Amino acid sequence: MHPPPVDSPPRTPGPHSTARTATALAVPAVLLLLLVAFSWPPLLDLDYHIARTAHPWAVDEPGVTHAFRILTDWVWDPWAMRALCAAVVLWLVWRHRAWAPALWVAATCVLGSVLQQGLKWLIGRERPTWPDPVDSAHYAAFPSGHAMTAMVVCGLLLWLLNVYGARRTLRRTALAVAVVSVVGVGLTRVWLGVHWPSDVVGGWLLGALLVVLAVASYERWAAPKQP
């Protein structure tokens, strides 16, 4: 059972609003995926131009680069995000006996991991290579696993704060932290030269789309019915 809201009842978007949001995310996500898969020259040129501009900065600023490596390898690492997600799932079950939202959060995180790895294998995009690399990464580039995982986990946590009626101050603070984390992890991946910018944008779009679909399906099939 959900605890009563503290500030105001959470508002659930209607089906038409959800459909519009999902479409607004799905269209550019699919378009970008196709452009990457078919190596559209203008996109490749833009990616290379941005990456080539950022890489010398990473080489010339070792202090900033080191800080970004700590953030991307420990704070915003996909496994750190999944561990946070697992902790929230345990909290939902132990503290609230909320099996349905716990299952939805866990399943969405697992689905996100499977989807990103499947797309990496299917598209097989090569990562940037540099004569003087400042970091390294494995597997294919598109979509960025860091960016997609951060978007999925942060999006789900913001949704849960709304569902459980967290105070407005907490929700706003969490939103600010989520924005910094999602944007920050994407920028660090490009700065460190291990992803093309479109890898990051693709991860953001796919992650946001997955959250929207997960929340919509929960509200449709698993949410407690209002009297």
PDB file of C-alpha atoms in Angstrom:
ATOM      1  CA  MET A   1       0.000   0.000   0.000  1.00  0.00           C
ATOM      2  CA  HIS A   2       1.286   3.445  -0.863  1.00  0.00           C
ATOM      3  CA  PRO A   3       1.730   5.919   1.996  1.00  0.00           C
ATOM      4  CA  PRO A   4      -0.316   9.118   1.741  1.00  0.00           C
ATOM      5  CA  PRO A   5       1.368  11.957  -0.134  1.00  0.00           C
ATOM      6  CA  VAL A   6       3.025  14.649   1.908  1.00  0.00           C
ATOM      7  CA  ASP A   7       2.509  17.685  -0.324  1.00  0.00           C
ATOM      8  CA  SER A   8      -0.022  16.734  -2.966  1.00  0.00           C
ATOM      9  CA  PRO A   9      -1.315  13.582  -4.643  1.00  0.00           C
ATOM     10  CA  PRO A  10       0.891  12.359  -7.472  1.00  0.00           C
ATOM     11  CA  ARG A  11      -0.630  13.084 -10.844  1.00  0.00           C
ATOM     12  CA  THR A  12      -0.548  10.344 -13.435  1.00  0.00           C
ATOM     13  CA  PRO A  13      -0.405  11.472 -17.062  1.00  0.00           C
ATOM     14  CA  GLY A  14      -3.268  10.304 -19.224  1.00  0.00           C
ATOM     15  CA  PRO A  15      -2.854   7.716 -21.974  1.00  0.00           C
ATOM     16  CA  HIS A  16      -2.814  10.335 -24.736  1.00  0.00           C
ATOM     17  CA  SER A  17      -0.074  12.321 -23.013  1.00  0.00           C
ATOM     18  CA  THR A  18       1.953   9.159 -22.452  1.00  0.00           C
ATOM     19  CA  ALA A  19       1.544   8.127 -26.082  1.00  0.00           C
ATOM     20  CA  ARG A  20       2.715  11.536 -27.281  1.00  0.00           C
ATOM     21  CA  THR A  21       5.737  11.428 -24.993  1.00  0.00           C
ATOM     22  CA  ALA A  22       6.637   7.911 -26.081  1.00  0.00           C
ATOM     23  CA  THR A  23       6.312   8.876 -29.742  1.00  0.00           C
ATOM     24  CA  ALA A  24       8.386  12.010 -29.238  1.00  0.00           C
ATOM     25  CA  LEU A  25      11.171   9.811 -27.839  1.00  0.00           C
ATOM     26  CA  ALA A  26      10.784   6.788 -30.117  1.00  0.00           C
ATOM     27  CA  VAL A  27      10.924   8.681 -33.432  1.00  0.00           C
ATOM     28  CA  PRO A  28      14.322  10.361 -32.876  1.00  0.00           C
ATOM     29  CA  ALA A  29      15.681   7.251 -31.132  1.00  0.00           C
ATOM     30  CA  VAL A  30      14.845   4.996 -34.083  1.00  0.00           C
ATOM     31  CA  LEU A  31      16.009   7.611 -36.595  1.00  0.00           C
ATOM     32  CA  LEU A  32      19.332   8.029 -34.820  1.00  0.00           C
ATOM     33  CA  LEU A  33      19.762   4.257 -34.584  1.00  0.00           C
ATOM     34  CA  LEU A  34      19.239   3.930 -38.340  1.00  0.00           C
ATOM     35  CA  LEU A  35      21.608   6.785 -39.140  1.00  0.00           C
ATOM     36  CA  VAL A  36      24.302   5.164 -37.001  1.00  0.00           C
ATOM     37  CA  ALA A  37      23.640   1.685 -38.381  1.00  0.00           C
ATOM     38  CA  PHE A  38      23.929   2.913 -41.980  1.00  0.00           C
ATOM     39  CA  SER A  39      26.894   5.215 -41.215  1.00  0.00           C
ATOM     40  CA  TRP A  40      25.246   8.405 -42.466  1.00  0.00           C
ATOM     41  CA  PRO A  41      28.200  10.635 -43.421  1.00  0.00           C
ATOM     42  CA  PRO A  42      26.910  13.973 -42.006  1.00  0.00           C
ATOM     43  CA  LEU A  43      26.346  12.341 -38.613  1.00  0.00           C
ATOM     44  CA  LEU A  44      29.752  10.691 -38.655  1.00  0.00           C
ATOM     45  CA  ASP A  45      31.373  14.006 -39.575  1.00  0.00           C
ATOM     46  CA  LEU A  46      29.599  15.819 -36.737  1.00  0.00           C
ATOM     47  CA  ASP A  47      30.549  13.092 -34.256  1.00  0.00           C
ATOM     48  CA  TYR A  48      34.169  13.208 -35.341  1.00  0.00           C
ATOM     49  CA  HIS A  49      34.322  17.002 -35.233  1.00  0.00           C
ATOM     50  CA  ILE A  50      33.007  17.142 -31.651  1.00  0.00           C
ATOM     51  CA  ALA A  51      35.184  14.255 -30.470  1.00  0.00           C
ATOM     52  CA  ARG A  52      38.285  15.678 -32.152  1.00  0.00           C
ATOM     53  CA  THR A  53      37.641  19.029 -30.473  1.00  0.00           C
ATOM     54  CA  ALA A  54      37.143  17.520 -27.009  1.00  0.00           C
ATOM     55  CA  HIS A  55      40.030  15.052 -26.986  1.00  0.00           C
ATOM     56  CA  PRO A  56      42.891  17.613 -26.883  1.00  0.00           C
ATOM     57  CA  TRP A  57      41.215  19.233 -23.898  1.00  0.00           C
ATOM     58  CA  ALA A  58      41.206  15.872 -22.113  1.00  0.00           C
ATOM     59  CA  VAL A  59      44.905  15.435 -22.859  1.00  0.00           C
ATOM     60  CA  ASP A  60      45.803  18.986 -21.789  1.00  0.00           C
ATOM     61  CA  GLU A  61      43.741  18.931 -18.571  1.00  0.00           C
ATOM     62  CA  PRO A  62      44.852  15.798 -16.667  1.00  0.00           C
ATOM     63  CA  GLY A  63      43.282  16.958 -13.404  1.00  0.00           C
ATOM     64  CA  VAL A  64      39.838  17.346 -14.947  1.00  0.00           C
ATOM     65  CA  THR A  65      40.276  14.099 -16.859  1.00  0.00           C
ATOM     66  CA  HIS A  66      41.201  12.231 -13.685  1.00  0.00           C
ATOM     67  CA  ALA A  67      38.133  13.622 -11.894  1.00  0.00           C
ATOM     68  CA  PHE A  68      35.935  12.579 -14.807  1.00  0.00           C
ATOM     69  CA  ARG A  69      37.395   9.078 -14.736  1.00  0.00           C
ATOM     70  CA  ILE A  70      36.513   8.770 -11.047  1.00  0.00           C
ATOM     71  CA  LEU A  71      32.971   9.949 -11.726  1.00  0.00           C
ATOM     72  CA  THR A  72      32.392   7.700 -14.731  1.00  0.00           C
ATOM     73  CA  ASP A  73      34.139   4.631 -13.266  1.00  0.00           C
ATOM     74  CA  TRP A  74      32.716   4.773  -9.741  1.00  0.00           C
ATOM     75  CA  VAL A  75      29.878   7.236  -9.197  1.00  0.00           C
ATOM     76  CA  TRP A  76      28.049   6.970 -12.534  1.00  0.00           C
ATOM     77  CA  ASP A  77      29.265   3.538 -13.553  1.00  0.00           C
ATOM     78  CA  PRO A  78      26.412   1.297 -14.790  1.00  0.00           C
ATOM     79  CA  TRP A  79      27.102  -1.248 -12.065  1.00  0.00           C
ATOM     80  CA  ALA A  80      26.953   1.467  -9.403  1.00  0.00           C
ATOM     81  CA  MET A  81      23.625   2.587 -10.864  1.00  0.00           C
ATOM     82  CA  ARG A  82      22.339  -1.002 -10.900  1.00  0.00           C
ATOM     83  CA  ALA A  83      23.430  -1.439  -7.285  1.00  0.00           C
ATOM     84  CA  LEU A  84      21.440   1.678  -6.368  1.00  0.00           C
ATOM     85  CA  CYS A  85      18.469   0.246  -8.236  1.00  0.00           C
ATOM     86  CA  ALA A  86      18.827  -3.069  -6.380  1.00  0.00           C
ATOM     87  CA  ALA A  87      18.927  -1.228  -3.044  1.00  0.00           C
ATOM     88  CA  VAL A  88      15.717   0.604  -3.917  1.00  0.00           C
ATOM     89  CA  VAL A  89      14.042  -2.666  -4.913  1.00  0.00           C
ATOM     90  CA  LEU A  90      15.004  -4.204  -1.561  1.00  0.00           C
ATOM     91  CA  TRP A  91      13.720  -1.117   0.241  1.00  0.00           C
ATOM     92  CA  LEU A  92      10.382  -1.330  -1.561  1.00  0.00           C
ATOM     93  CA  VAL A  93       9.955  -4.968  -0.590  1.00  0.00           C
ATOM     94  CA  TRP A  94      11.267  -4.746   2.971  1.00  0.00           C
ATOM     95  CA  ARG A  95       9.819  -1.381   4.009  1.00  0.00           C
ATOM     96  CA  HIS A  96       6.554  -1.254   2.065  1.00  0.00           C
ATOM     97  CA  ARG A  97       5.924  -4.821   0.873  1.00  0.00           C
ATOM     98  CA  ALA A  98       5.481  -3.159  -2.500  1.00  0.00           C
ATOM     99  CA  TRP A  99       6.134  -6.154  -4.713  1.00  0.00           C
ATOM    100  CA  ALA A 100       4.616  -4.753  -7.901  1.00  0.00           C
ATOM    101  CA  PRO A 101       6.670  -1.541  -8.186  1.00  0.00           C
ATOM    102  CA  ALA A 102       9.759  -3.421  -7.015  1.00  0.00           C
ATOM    103  CA  LEU A 103       9.258  -5.968  -9.767  1.00  0.00           C
ATOM    104  CA  TRP A 104       8.675  -3.224 -12.341  1.00  0.00           C
ATOM    105  CA  VAL A 105      11.834  -1.366 -11.370  1.00  0.00           C
ATOM    106  CA  ALA A 106      13.947  -4.522 -11.392  1.00  0.00           C
ATOM    107  CA  ALA A 107      12.510  -5.754 -14.690  1.00  0.00           C
ATOM    108  CA  THR A 108      13.003  -2.371 -16.357  1.00  0.00           C
ATOM    109  CA  CYS A 109      16.657  -2.221 -15.300  1.00  0.00           C
ATOM    110  CA  VAL A 110      17.261  -5.758 -16.556  1.00  0.00           C
ATOM    111  CA  LEU A 111      15.468  -5.011 -19.821  1.00  0.00           C
ATOM    112  CA  GLY A 112      17.541  -1.860 -20.278  1.00  0.00           C
ATOM    113  CA  SER A 113      20.770  -3.825 -19.872  1.00  0.00           C
ATOM    114  CA  VAL A 114      19.626  -6.496 -22.311  1.00  0.00           C
ATOM    115  CA  LEU A 115      18.476  -3.903 -24.840  1.00  0.00           C
ATOM    116  CA  GLN A 116      21.704  -1.911 -24.789  1.00  0.00           C
ATOM    117  CA  GLN A 117      23.886  -4.995 -25.091  1.00  0.00           C
ATOM    118  CA  GLY A 118      21.723  -6.352 -27.884  1.00  0.00           C
ATOM    119  CA  LEU A 119      21.955  -3.109 -29.833  1.00  0.00           C
ATOM    120  CA  LYS A 120      25.706  -2.937 -29.297  1.00  0.00           C
ATOM    121  CA  TRP A 121      26.047  -6.425 -30.747  1.00  0.00           C
ATOM    122  CA  LEU A 122      23.628  -5.767 -33.593  1.00  0.00           C
ATOM    123  CA  ILE A 123      25.089  -2.446 -34.726  1.00  0.00           C
ATOM    124  CA  GLY A 124      28.709  -3.124 -33.824  1.00  0.00           C
ATOM    125  CA  ARG A 125      29.837   0.483 -33.992  1.00  0.00           C
ATOM    126  CA  GLU A 126      33.529   1.074 -33.398  1.00  0.00           C
ATOM    127  CA  ARG A 127      34.589   3.360 -30.571  1.00  0.00           C
ATOM    128  CA  PRO A 128      36.837   6.383 -31.163  1.00  0.00           C
ATOM    129  CA  THR A 129      40.551   5.599 -31.338  1.00  0.00           C
ATOM    130  CA  TRP A 130      43.286   8.068 -30.444  1.00  0.00           C
ATOM    131  CA  PRO A 131      47.085   8.006 -30.625  1.00  0.00           C
ATOM    132  CA  ASP A 132      47.182   9.324 -27.037  1.00  0.00           C
ATOM    133  CA  PRO A 133      44.120   7.870 -25.277  1.00  0.00           C
ATOM    134  CA  VAL A 134      43.214   9.019 -21.775  1.00  0.00           C
ATOM    135  CA  ASP A 135      40.844   6.116 -21.056  1.00  0.00           C
ATOM    136  CA  SER A 136      39.688   2.844 -22.570  1.00  0.00           C
ATOM    137  CA  ALA A 137      36.422   0.935 -22.902  1.00  0.00           C
ATOM    138  CA  HIS A 138      35.302  -2.412 -24.235  1.00  0.00           C
ATOM    139  CA  TYR A 139      32.489  -3.656 -26.450  1.00  0.00           C
ATOM    140  CA  ALA A 140      30.757  -1.691 -29.189  1.00  0.00           C
ATOM    141  CA  ALA A 141      29.899   1.985 -28.889  1.00  0.00           C
ATOM    142  CA  PHE A 142      26.200   2.480 -29.675  1.00  0.00           C
ATOM    143  CA  PRO A 143      24.290   3.126 -27.491  1.00  0.00           C
ATOM    144  CA  SER A 144      26.285   4.383 -24.528  1.00  0.00           C
ATOM    145  CA  GLY A 145      25.633   2.000 -21.651  1.00  0.00           C
ATOM    146  CA  HIS A 146      26.601   4.648 -19.103  1.00  0.00           C
ATOM    147  CA  ALA A 147      24.171   7.202 -20.524  1.00  0.00           C
ATOM    148  CA  MET A 148      21.307   4.753 -20.969  1.00  0.00           C
ATOM    149  CA  THR A 149      21.669   3.156 -17.533  1.00  0.00           C
ATOM    150  CA  ALA A 150      21.857   6.536 -15.800  1.00  0.00           C
ATOM    151  CA  MET A 151      18.716   7.692 -17.603  1.00  0.00           C
ATOM    152  CA  VAL A 152      16.799   4.514 -16.721  1.00  0.00           C
ATOM    153  CA  VAL A 153      17.787   4.412 -13.050  1.00  0.00           C
ATOM    154  CA  CYS A 154      17.372   8.136 -12.424  1.00  0.00           C
ATOM    155  CA  GLY A 155      14.072   8.192 -14.266  1.00  0.00           C
ATOM    156  CA  LEU A 156      12.701   5.289 -12.258  1.00  0.00           C
ATOM    157  CA  LEU A 157      13.820   6.795  -8.960  1.00  0.00           C
ATOM    158  CA  LEU A 158      12.157  10.118  -9.774  1.00  0.00           C
ATOM    159  CA  TRP A 159       8.974   8.238 -10.623  1.00  0.00           C
ATOM    160  CA  LEU A 160       9.058   6.393  -7.291  1.00  0.00           C
ATOM    161  CA  LEU A 161       9.521   9.635  -5.376  1.00  0.00           C
ATOM    162  CA  ASN A 162       6.396  10.936  -7.064  1.00  0.00           C
ATOM    163  CA  VAL A 163       4.429   7.731  -6.420  1.00  0.00           C
ATOM    164  CA  TYR A 164       5.342   7.693  -2.736  1.00  0.00           C
ATOM    165  CA  GLY A 165       4.558  11.353  -2.218  1.00  0.00           C
ATOM    166  CA  ALA A 166       8.012  12.606  -1.293  1.00  0.00           C
ATOM    167  CA  ARG A 167       8.228  16.195  -0.161  1.00  0.00           C
ATOM    168  CA  ARG A 168       8.586  18.800  -2.863  1.00  0.00           C
ATOM    169  CA  THR A 169      12.050  19.798  -1.640  1.00  0.00           C
ATOM    170  CA  LEU A 170      13.252  16.213  -1.881  1.00  0.00           C
ATOM    171  CA  ARG A 171      11.753  15.774  -5.335  1.00  0.00           C
ATOM    172  CA  ARG A 172      13.402  18.949  -6.591  1.00  0.00           C
ATOM    173  CA  THR A 173      16.741  18.004  -5.082  1.00  0.00           C
ATOM    174  CA  ALA A 174      16.513  14.534  -6.604  1.00  0.00           C
ATOM    175  CA  LEU A 175      15.615  16.032  -9.977  1.00  0.00           C
ATOM    176  CA  ALA A 176      18.671  18.296  -9.857  1.00  0.00           C
ATOM    177  CA  VAL A 177      20.938  15.387  -8.912  1.00  0.00           C
ATOM    178  CA  ALA A 178      19.409  13.245 -11.670  1.00  0.00           C
ATOM    179  CA  VAL A 179      19.932  15.935 -14.319  1.00  0.00           C
ATOM    180  CA  VAL A 180      23.543  16.458 -13.262  1.00  0.00           C
ATOM    181  CA  SER A 181      24.156  12.703 -13.264  1.00  0.00           C
ATOM    182  CA  VAL A 182      22.541  11.962 -16.613  1.00  0.00           C
ATOM    183  CA  VAL A 183      24.070  14.938 -18.415  1.00  0.00           C
ATOM    184  CA  GLY A 184      27.364  14.603 -16.585  1.00  0.00           C
ATOM    185  CA  VAL A 185      27.935  10.954 -17.389  1.00  0.00           C
ATOM    186  CA  GLY A 186      27.259  11.613 -21.062  1.00  0.00           C
ATOM    187  CA  LEU A 187      29.712  14.482 -21.198  1.00  0.00           C
ATOM    188  CA  THR A 188      32.409  12.510 -19.396  1.00  0.00           C
ATOM    189  CA  ARG A 189      32.149   9.662 -21.914  1.00  0.00           C
ATOM    190  CA  VAL A 190      32.758  12.052 -24.795  1.00  0.00           C
ATOM    191  CA  TRP A 191      35.486  13.962 -22.917  1.00  0.00           C
ATOM    192  CA  LEU A 192      37.326  10.715 -22.159  1.00  0.00           C
ATOM    193  CA  GLY A 193      37.192   9.785 -25.830  1.00  0.00           C
ATOM    194  CA  VAL A 194      35.426   6.446 -25.410  1.00  0.00           C
ATOM    195  CA  HIS A 195      32.133   7.389 -27.067  1.00  0.00           C
ATOM    196  CA  TRP A 196      30.873   9.415 -29.988  1.00  0.00           C
ATOM    197  CA  PRO A 197      28.321  12.099 -29.069  1.00  0.00           C
ATOM    198  CA  SER A 198      25.541  10.261 -30.909  1.00  0.00           C
ATOM    199  CA  ASP A 199      26.205   7.184 -28.737  1.00  0.00           C
ATOM    200  CA  VAL A 200      25.365   9.285 -25.699  1.00  0.00           C
ATOM    201  CA  VAL A 201      22.295  10.903 -27.257  1.00  0.00           C
ATOM    202  CA  GLY A 202      21.069   7.470 -28.322  1.00  0.00           C
ATOM    203  CA  GLY A 203      21.520   6.162 -24.785  1.00  0.00           C
ATOM    204  CA  TRP A 204      19.564   9.099 -23.366  1.00  0.00           C
ATOM    205  CA  LEU A 205      16.684   8.685 -25.818  1.00  0.00           C
ATOM    206  CA  LEU A 206      16.404   4.920 -25.425  1.00  0.00           C
ATOM    207  CA  GLY A 207      16.655   5.134 -21.635  1.00  0.00           C
ATOM    208  CA  ALA A 208      13.958   7.809 -21.410  1.00  0.00           C
ATOM    209  CA  LEU A 209      11.695   5.843 -23.757  1.00  0.00           C
ATOM    210  CA  LEU A 210      12.108   2.707 -21.650  1.00  0.00           C
ATOM    211  CA  VAL A 211      11.165   4.607 -18.480  1.00  0.00           C
ATOM    212  CA  VAL A 212       8.059   6.098 -20.093  1.00  0.00           C
ATOM    213  CA  LEU A 213       6.922   2.683 -21.332  1.00  0.00           C
ATOM    214  CA  ALA A 214       7.661   1.033 -17.972  1.00  0.00           C
ATOM    215  CA  VAL A 215       5.693   3.647 -16.024  1.00  0.00           C
ATOM    216  CA  ALA A 216       2.794   3.501 -18.488  1.00  0.00           C
ATOM    217  CA  SER A 217       2.627  -0.298 -18.309  1.00  0.00           C
ATOM    218  CA  TYR A 218       2.746  -0.206 -14.511  1.00  0.00           C
ATOM    219  CA  GLU A 219      -0.101   2.297 -14.344  1.00  0.00           C
ATOM    220  CA  ARG A 220      -2.079   0.223 -16.812  1.00  0.00           C
ATOM    221  CA  TRP A 221      -1.655  -3.240 -15.286  1.00  0.00           C
ATOM    222  CA  ALA A 222      -0.155  -3.134 -11.798  1.00  0.00           C
ATOM    223  CA  ALA A 223      -0.944   0.124 -10.035  1.00  0.00           C
ATOM    224  CA  PRO A 224      -3.503   0.008  -7.205  1.00  0.00           C
ATOM    225  CA  LYS A 225      -6.889   1.103  -8.477  1.00  0.00           C
ATOM    226  CA  GLN A 226      -8.257   4.331  -7.087  1.00  0.00           C
ATOM    227  CA  PRO A 227     -11.624   3.934  -5.319  1.00  0.00           C
TER     228      PRO A 227
END
